[in-house]
PDB file of C-alpha atoms and ligand atoms in Angstrom:
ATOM      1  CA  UNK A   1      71.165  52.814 -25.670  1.00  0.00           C
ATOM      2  CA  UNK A   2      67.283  53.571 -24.979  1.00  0.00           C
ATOM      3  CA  UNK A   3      65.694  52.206 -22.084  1.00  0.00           C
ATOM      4  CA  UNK A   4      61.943  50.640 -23.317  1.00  0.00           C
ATOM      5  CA  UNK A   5      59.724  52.114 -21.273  1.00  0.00           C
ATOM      6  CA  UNK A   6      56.197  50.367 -20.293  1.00  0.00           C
ATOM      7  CA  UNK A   7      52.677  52.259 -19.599  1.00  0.00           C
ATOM      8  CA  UNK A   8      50.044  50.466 -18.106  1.00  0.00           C
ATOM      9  CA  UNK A   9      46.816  51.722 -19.309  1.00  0.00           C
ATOM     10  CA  UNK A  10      44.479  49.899 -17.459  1.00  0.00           C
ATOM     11  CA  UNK A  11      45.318  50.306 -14.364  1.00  0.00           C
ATOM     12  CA  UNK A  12      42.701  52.142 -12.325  1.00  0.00           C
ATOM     13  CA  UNK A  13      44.214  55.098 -10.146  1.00  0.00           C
ATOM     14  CA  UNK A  14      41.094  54.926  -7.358  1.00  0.00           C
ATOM     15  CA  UNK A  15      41.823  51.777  -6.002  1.00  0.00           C
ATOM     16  CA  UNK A  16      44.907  50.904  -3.582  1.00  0.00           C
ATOM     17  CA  UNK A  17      44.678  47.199  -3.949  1.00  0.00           C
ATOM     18  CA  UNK A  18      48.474  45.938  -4.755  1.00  0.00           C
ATOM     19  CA  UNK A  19      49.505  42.401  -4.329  1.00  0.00           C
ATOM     20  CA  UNK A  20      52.366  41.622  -2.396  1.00  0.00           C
ATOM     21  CA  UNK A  21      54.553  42.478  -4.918  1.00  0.00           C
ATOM     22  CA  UNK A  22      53.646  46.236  -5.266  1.00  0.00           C
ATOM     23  CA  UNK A  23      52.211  45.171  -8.845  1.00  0.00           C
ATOM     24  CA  UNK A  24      48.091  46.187  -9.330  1.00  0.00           C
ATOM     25  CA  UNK A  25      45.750  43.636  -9.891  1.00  0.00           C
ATOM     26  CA  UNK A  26      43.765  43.610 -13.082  1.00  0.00           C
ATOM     27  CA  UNK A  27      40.193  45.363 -12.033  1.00  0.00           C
ATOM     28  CA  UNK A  28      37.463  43.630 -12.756  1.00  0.00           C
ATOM     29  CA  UNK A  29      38.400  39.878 -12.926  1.00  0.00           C
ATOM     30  CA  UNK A  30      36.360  37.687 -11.767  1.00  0.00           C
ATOM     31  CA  UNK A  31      38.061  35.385  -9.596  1.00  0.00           C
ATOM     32  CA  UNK A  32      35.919  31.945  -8.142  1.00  0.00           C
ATOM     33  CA  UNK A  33      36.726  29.338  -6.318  1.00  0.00           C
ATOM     34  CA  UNK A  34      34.884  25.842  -7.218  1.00  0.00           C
ATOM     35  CA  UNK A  35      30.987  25.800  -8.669  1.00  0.00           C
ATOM     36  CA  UNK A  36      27.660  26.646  -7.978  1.00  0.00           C
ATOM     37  CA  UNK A  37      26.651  22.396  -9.204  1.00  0.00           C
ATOM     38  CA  UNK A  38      28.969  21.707  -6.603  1.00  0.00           C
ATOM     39  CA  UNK A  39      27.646  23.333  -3.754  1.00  0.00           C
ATOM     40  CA  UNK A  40      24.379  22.256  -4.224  1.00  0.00           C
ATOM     41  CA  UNK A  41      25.988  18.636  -4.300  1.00  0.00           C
ATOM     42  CA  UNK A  42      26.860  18.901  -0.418  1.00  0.00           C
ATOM     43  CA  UNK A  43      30.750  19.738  -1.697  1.00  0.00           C
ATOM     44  CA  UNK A  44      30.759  22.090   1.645  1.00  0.00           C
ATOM     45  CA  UNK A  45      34.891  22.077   2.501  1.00  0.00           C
ATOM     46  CA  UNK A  46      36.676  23.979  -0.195  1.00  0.00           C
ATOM     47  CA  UNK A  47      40.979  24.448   0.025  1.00  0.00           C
ATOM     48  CA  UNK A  48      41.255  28.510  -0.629  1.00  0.00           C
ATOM     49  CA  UNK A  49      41.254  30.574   2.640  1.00  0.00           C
ATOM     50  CA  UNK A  50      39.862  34.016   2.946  1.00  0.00           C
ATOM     51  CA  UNK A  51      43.578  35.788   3.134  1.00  0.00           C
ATOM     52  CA  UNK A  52      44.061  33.871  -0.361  1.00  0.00           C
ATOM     53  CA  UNK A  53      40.884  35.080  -1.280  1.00  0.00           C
ATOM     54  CA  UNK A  54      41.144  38.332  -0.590  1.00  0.00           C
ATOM     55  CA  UNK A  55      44.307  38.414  -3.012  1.00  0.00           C
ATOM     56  CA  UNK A  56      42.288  38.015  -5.556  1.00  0.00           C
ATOM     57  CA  UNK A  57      39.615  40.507  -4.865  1.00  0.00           C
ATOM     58  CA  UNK A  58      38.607  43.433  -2.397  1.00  0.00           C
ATOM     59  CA  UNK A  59      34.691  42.844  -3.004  1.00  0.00           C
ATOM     60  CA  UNK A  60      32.189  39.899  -3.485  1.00  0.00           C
ATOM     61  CA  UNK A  61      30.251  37.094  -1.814  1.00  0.00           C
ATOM     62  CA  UNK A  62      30.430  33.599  -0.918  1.00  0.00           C
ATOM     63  CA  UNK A  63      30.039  31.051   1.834  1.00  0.00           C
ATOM     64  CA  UNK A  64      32.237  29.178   4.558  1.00  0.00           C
ATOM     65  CA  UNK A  65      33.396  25.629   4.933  1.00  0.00           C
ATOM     66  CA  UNK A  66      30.678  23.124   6.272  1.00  0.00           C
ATOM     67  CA  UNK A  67      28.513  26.087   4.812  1.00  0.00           C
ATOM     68  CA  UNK A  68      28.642  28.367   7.927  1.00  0.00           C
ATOM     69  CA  UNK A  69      26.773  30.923   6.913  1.00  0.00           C
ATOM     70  CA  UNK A  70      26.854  33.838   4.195  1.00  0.00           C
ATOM     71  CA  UNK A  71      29.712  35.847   2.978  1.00  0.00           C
ATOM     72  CA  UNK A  72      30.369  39.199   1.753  1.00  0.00           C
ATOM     73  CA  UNK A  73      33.188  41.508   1.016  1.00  0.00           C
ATOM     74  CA  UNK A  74      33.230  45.222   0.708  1.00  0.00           C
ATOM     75  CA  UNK A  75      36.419  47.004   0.596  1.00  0.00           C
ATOM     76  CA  UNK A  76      38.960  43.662   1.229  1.00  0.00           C
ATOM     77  CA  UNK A  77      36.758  43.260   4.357  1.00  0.00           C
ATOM     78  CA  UNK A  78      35.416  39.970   4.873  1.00  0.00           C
ATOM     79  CA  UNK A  79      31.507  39.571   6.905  1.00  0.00           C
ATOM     80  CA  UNK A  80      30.181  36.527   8.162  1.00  0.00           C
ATOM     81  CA  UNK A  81      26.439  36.269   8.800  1.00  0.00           C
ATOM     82  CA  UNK A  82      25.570  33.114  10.285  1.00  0.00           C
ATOM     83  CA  UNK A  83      22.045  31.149  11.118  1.00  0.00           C
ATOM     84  CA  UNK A  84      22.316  31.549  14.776  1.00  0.00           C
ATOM     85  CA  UNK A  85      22.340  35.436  14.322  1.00  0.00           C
ATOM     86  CA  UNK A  86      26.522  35.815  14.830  1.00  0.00           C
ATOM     87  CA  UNK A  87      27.882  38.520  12.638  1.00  0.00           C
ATOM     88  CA  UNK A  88      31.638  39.392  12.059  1.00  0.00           C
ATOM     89  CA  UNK A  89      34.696  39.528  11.106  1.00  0.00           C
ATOM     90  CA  UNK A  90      36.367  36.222  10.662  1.00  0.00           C
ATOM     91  CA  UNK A  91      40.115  34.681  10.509  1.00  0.00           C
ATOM     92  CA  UNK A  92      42.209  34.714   7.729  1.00  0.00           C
ATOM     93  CA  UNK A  93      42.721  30.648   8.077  1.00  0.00           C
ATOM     94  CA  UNK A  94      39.119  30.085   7.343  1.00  0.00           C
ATOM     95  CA  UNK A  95      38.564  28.171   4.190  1.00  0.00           C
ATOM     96  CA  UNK A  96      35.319  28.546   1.607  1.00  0.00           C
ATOM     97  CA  UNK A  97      34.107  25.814  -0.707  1.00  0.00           C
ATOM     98  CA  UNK A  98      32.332  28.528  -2.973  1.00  0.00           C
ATOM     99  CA  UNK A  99      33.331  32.443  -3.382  1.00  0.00           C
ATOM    100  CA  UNK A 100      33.738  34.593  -6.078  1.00  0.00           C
ATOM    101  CA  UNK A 101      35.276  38.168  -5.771  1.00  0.00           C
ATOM    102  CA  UNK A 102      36.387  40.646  -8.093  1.00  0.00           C
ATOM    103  CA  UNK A 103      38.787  44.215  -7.721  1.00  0.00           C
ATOM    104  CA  UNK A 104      35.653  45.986  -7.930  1.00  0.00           C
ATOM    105  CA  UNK A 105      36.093  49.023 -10.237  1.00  0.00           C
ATOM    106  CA  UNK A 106      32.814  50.886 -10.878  1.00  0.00           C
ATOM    107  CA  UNK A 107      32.624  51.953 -14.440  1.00  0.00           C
ATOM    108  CA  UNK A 108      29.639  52.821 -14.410  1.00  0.00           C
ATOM    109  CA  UNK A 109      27.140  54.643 -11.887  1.00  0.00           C
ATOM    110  CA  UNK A 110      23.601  55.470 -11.673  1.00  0.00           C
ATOM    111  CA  UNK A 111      21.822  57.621  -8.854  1.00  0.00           C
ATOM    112  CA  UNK A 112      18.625  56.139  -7.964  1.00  0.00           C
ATOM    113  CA  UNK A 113      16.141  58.415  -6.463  1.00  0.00           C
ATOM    114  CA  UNK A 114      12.606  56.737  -7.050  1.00  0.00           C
ATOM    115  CA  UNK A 115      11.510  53.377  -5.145  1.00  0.00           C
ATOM    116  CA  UNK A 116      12.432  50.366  -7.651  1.00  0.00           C
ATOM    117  CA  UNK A 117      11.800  46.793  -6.468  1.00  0.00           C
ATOM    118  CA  UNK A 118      13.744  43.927  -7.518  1.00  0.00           C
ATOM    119  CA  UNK A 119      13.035  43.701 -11.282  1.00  0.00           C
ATOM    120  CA  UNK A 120      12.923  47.246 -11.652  1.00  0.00           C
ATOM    121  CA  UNK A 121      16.583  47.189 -10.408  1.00  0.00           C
ATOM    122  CA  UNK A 122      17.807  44.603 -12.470  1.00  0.00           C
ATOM    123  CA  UNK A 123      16.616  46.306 -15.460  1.00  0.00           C
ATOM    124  CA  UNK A 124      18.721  49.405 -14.704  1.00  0.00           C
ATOM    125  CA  UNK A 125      21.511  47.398 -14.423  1.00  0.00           C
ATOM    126  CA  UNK A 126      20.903  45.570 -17.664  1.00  0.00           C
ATOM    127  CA  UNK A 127      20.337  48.870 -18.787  1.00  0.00           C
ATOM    128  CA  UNK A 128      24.095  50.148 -18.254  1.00  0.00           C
ATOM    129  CA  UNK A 129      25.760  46.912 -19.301  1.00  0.00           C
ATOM    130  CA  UNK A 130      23.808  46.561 -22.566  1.00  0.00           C
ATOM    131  CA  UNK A 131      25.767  42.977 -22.870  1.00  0.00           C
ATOM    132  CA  UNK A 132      23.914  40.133 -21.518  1.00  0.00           C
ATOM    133  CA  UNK A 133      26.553  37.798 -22.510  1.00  0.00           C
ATOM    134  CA  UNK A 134      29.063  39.291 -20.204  1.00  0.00           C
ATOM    135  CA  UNK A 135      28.963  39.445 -15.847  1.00  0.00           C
ATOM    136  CA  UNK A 136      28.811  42.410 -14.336  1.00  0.00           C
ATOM    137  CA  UNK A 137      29.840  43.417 -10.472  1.00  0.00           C
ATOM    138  CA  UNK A 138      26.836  44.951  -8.438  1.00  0.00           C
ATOM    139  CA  UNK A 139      27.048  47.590  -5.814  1.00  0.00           C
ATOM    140  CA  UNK A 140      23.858  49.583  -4.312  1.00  0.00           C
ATOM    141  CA  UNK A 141      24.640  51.613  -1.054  1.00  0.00           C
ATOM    142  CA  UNK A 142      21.874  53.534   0.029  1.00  0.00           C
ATOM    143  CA  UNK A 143      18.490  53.087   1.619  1.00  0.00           C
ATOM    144  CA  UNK A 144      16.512  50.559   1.155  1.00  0.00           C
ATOM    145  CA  UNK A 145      12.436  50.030   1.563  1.00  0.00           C
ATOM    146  CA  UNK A 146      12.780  46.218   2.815  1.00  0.00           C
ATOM    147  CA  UNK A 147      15.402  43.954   2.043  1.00  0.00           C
ATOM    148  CA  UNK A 148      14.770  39.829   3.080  1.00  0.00           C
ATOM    149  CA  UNK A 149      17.593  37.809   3.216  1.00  0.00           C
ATOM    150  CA  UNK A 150      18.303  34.104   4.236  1.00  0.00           C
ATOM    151  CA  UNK A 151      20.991  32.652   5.929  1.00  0.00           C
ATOM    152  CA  UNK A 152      22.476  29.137   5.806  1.00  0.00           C
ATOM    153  CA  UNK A 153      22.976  26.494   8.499  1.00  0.00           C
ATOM    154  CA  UNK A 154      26.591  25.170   9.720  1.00  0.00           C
ATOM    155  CA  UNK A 155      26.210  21.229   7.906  1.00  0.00           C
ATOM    156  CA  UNK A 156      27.714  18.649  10.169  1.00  0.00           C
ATOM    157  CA  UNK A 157      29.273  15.598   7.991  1.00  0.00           C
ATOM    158  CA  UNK A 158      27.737  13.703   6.286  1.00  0.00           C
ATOM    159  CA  UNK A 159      26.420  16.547   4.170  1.00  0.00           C
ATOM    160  CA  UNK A 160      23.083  16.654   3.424  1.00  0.00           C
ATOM    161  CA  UNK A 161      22.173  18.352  -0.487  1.00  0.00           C
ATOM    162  CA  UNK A 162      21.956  21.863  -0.492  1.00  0.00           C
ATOM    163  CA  UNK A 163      18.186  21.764  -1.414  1.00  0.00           C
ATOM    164  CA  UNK A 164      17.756  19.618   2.081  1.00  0.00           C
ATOM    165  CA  UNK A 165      19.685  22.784   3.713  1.00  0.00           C
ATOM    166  CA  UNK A 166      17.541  25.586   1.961  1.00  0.00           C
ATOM    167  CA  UNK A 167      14.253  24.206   2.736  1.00  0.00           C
ATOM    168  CA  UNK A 168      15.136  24.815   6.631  1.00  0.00           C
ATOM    169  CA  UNK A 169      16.857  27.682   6.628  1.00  0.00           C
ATOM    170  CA  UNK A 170      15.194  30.759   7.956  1.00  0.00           C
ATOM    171  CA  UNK A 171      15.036  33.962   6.400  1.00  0.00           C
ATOM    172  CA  UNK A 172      14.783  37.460   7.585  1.00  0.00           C
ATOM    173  CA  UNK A 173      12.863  40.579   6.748  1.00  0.00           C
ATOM    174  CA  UNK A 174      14.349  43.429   7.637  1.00  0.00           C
ATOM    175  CA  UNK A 175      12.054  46.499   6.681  1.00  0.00           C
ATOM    176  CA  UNK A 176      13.279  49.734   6.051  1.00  0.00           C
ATOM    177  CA  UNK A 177      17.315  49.578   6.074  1.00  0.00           C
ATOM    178  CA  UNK A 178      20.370  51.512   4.853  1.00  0.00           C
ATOM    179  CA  UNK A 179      23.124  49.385   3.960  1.00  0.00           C
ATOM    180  CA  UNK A 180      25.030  47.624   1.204  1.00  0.00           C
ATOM    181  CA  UNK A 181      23.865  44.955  -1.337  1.00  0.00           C
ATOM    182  CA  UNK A 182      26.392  43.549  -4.184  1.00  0.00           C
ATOM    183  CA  UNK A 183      27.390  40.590  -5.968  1.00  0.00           C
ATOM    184  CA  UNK A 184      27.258  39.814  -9.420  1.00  0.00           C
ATOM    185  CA  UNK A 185      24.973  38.954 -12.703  1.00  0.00           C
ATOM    186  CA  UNK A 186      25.968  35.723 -14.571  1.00  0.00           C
ATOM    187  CA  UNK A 187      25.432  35.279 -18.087  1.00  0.00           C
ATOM    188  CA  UNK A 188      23.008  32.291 -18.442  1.00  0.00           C
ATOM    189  CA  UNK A 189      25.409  30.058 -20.426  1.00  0.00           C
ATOM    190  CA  UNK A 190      27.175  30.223 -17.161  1.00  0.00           C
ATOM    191  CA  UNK A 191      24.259  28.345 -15.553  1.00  0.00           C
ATOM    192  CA  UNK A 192      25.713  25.801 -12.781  1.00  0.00           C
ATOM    193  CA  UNK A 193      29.078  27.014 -13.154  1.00  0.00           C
ATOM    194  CA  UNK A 194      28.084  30.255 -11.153  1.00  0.00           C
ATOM    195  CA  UNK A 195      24.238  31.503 -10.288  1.00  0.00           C
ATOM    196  CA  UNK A 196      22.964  33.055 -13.838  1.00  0.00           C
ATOM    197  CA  UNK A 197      21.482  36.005 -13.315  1.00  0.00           C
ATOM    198  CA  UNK A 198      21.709  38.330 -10.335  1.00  0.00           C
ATOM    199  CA  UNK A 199      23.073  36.663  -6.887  1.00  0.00           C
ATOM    200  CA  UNK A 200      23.219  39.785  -4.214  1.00  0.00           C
ATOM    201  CA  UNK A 201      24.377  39.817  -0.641  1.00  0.00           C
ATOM    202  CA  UNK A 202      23.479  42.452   2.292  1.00  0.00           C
ATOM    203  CA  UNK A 203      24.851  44.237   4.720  1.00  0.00           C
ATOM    204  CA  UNK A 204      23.571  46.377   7.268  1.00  0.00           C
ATOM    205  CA  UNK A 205      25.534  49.979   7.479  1.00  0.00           C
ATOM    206  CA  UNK A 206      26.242  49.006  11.163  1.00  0.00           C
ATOM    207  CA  UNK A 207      27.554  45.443   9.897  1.00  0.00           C
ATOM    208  CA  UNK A 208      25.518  43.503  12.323  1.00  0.00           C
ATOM    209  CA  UNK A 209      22.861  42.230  10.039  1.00  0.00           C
ATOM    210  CA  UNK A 210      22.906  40.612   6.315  1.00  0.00           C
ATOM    211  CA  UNK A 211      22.991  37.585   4.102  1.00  0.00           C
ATOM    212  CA  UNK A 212      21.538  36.308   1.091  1.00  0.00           C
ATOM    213  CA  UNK A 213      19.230  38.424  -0.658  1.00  0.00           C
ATOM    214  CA  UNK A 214      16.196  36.633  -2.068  1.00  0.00           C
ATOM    215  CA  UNK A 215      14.101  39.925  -2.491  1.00  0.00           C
ATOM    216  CA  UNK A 216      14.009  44.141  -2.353  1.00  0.00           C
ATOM    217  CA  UNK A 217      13.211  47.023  -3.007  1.00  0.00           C
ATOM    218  CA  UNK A 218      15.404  49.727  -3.272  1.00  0.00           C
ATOM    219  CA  UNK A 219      14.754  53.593  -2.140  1.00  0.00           C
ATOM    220  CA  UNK A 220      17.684  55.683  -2.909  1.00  0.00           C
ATOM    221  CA  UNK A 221      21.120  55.918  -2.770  1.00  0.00           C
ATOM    222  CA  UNK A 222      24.054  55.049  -5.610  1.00  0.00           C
ATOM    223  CA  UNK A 223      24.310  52.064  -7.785  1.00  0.00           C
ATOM    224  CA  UNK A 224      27.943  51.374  -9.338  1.00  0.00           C
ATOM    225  CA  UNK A 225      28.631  48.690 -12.151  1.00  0.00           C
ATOM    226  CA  UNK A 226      31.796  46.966 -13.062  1.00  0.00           C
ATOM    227  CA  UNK A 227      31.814  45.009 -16.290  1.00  0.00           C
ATOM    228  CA  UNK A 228      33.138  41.377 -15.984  1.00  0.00           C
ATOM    229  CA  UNK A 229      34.860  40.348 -18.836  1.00  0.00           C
ATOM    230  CA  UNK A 230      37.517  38.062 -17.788  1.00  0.00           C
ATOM    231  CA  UNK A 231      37.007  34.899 -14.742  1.00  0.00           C
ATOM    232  CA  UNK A 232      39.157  32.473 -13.668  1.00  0.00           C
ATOM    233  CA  UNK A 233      37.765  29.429 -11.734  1.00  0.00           C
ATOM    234  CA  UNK A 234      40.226  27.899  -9.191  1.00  0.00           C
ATOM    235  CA  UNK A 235      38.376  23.981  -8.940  1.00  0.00           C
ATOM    236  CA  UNK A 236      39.185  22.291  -6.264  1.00  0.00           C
ATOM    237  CA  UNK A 237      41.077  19.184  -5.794  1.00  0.00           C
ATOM    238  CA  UNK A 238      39.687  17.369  -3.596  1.00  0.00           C
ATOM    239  CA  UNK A 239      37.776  14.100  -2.910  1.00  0.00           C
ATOM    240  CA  UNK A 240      34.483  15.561  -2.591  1.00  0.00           C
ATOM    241  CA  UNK A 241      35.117  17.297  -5.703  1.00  0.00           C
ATOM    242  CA  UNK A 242      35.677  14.265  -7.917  1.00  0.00           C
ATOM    243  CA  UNK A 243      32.771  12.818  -6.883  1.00  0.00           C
ATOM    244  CA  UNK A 244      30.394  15.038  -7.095  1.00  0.00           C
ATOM    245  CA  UNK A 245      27.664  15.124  -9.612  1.00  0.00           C
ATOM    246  CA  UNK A 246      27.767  18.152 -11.508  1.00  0.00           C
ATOM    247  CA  UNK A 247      25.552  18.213 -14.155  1.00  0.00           C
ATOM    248  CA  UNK A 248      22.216  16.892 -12.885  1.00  0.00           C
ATOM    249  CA  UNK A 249      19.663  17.166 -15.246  1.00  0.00           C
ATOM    250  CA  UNK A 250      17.407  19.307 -13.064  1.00  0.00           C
ATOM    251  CA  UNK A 251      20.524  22.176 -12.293  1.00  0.00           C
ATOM    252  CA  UNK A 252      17.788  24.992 -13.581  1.00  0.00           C
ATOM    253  CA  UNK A 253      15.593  24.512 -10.898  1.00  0.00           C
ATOM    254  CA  UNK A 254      17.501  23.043  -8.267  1.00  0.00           C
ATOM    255  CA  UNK A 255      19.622  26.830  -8.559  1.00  0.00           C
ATOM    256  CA  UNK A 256      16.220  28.701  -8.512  1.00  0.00           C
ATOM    257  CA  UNK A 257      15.057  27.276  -5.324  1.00  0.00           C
ATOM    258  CA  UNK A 258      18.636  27.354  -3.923  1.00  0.00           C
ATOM    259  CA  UNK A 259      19.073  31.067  -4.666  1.00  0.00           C
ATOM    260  CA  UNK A 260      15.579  32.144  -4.241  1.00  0.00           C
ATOM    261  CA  UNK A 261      15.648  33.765  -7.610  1.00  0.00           C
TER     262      UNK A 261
HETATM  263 ZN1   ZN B   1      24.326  33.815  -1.830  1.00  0.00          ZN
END
């Protein structure tokens, strides 16, 4: 009798991420928990914790329950950034109401070695994906001519709408910086379900500084792009949840001045 034998061809030899089961994730899957709509409708306290999270991904941003401040992951580690200037590592129990993350594997790269401000770096990116119907992962490290970023407030209950939030939060310019700025671009059909278009985070090379990118420009250093073909959305179950409004008529707009894009 022959034994079958089974070759997996996707798998991607330079990452180490395994699941507790030895198996490899699938690279490249987009994993999120709830939706953009229901963020900006005050849903704050999501059910997934960051160790849950991070079995899902390695890399990719987010935010904390009651919205305490701005999350990103590089390399299956987790960064909080926080309005009263805290930065960090943070527990495993911690829980986030909105996060998407991905096992980041860079298919594509691109050295950039003339200054390119924010549209100018989009367009390379929508340059190497040549899909706009599909999402891609983001990841510049390098140098960077001025980065400003914003960072949200811890809500206290009852939750006031995002757009209540954003227009007192305070955001940051850092100047000249080296450091680390990914997330993801959204198809636009995707509009309200995630951010469409491009939704960045930062983070300092010294990890003390970072948050939500609103605007850039980029010096040099190495871009890397993952195309995002496959997402699963984990919606949560709870009370908040069901009674949220999620498809205001004005979910365009509300997103742009949300996002700062
Ligand atoms: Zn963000």
């Amino acid at each position: 009798m022959k034994l079958k034998c089974y070759s997996v061809g996707d798998v991607d030899t330079r990452s180490s991420a395994a699941d507790a089961t030895g198996v490899r994730p699938r690279m490249n899957r987009l994993y999120q928990t709830s939706t953009m709509a229901a963020l900006l409708d005050a849903v704050y306290d999501g059910e997934t914790t960051l160790d849950e999270l991070l079995m899902h991904g390695n890399f990719g941003l987010g935010t904390f329950n009651s919205l305490d401040g701005e999350m990103i992951v590089n390399d299956s580690v987790i960064h909080q950034f926080r309005a009263d200037g805290q930065a960090g590592r943070v527990p495993g129990d911690l829980k986030t109401p909105f996060a998407c993350v991905t096992f980041f594997n860079p298919e594509k790269e691109y050295m950039i070695d003339t200054a390119r401000d924010k549209d100018g770096f989009e367009a390379i990116v929508d340059q190497l994906v040549n899909n706009p119907n599909l999402f891609a992962a983001v990841r510049f490290t390098g140098m960077f001519e001025r980065v400003e970023t914003r960072t949200v407030f811890c809500q206290c209950r009852p939750y006031p709408p995002m757009l209540d939030v954003v227009a007192r939060q305070p955001t940051m310019q850092l100047g000249a910086s080296t450091g680390t700025m990914l997330g993801f671009r959204t198809p636009g059909y995707m509009q309200g379900v995630n951010v469409a278009g491009y939704h960045l985070h930062f983070l300092t090379e010294d990890g003390r500084r970072g948050g939500h990118v609103t605007d850039y420009a980029v010096l040099k250093g190495r871009l890397e792009v993952g195309v995002i073909s496959d997402v699963e959305i984990q919606l949560p179950r709870t009370e908040q949840f069901a009674r949220a409004n999620l498809s205001p008529e004005n979910i365009h707009e509300a997103i742009r001045v949300a996002e700062g894009g």
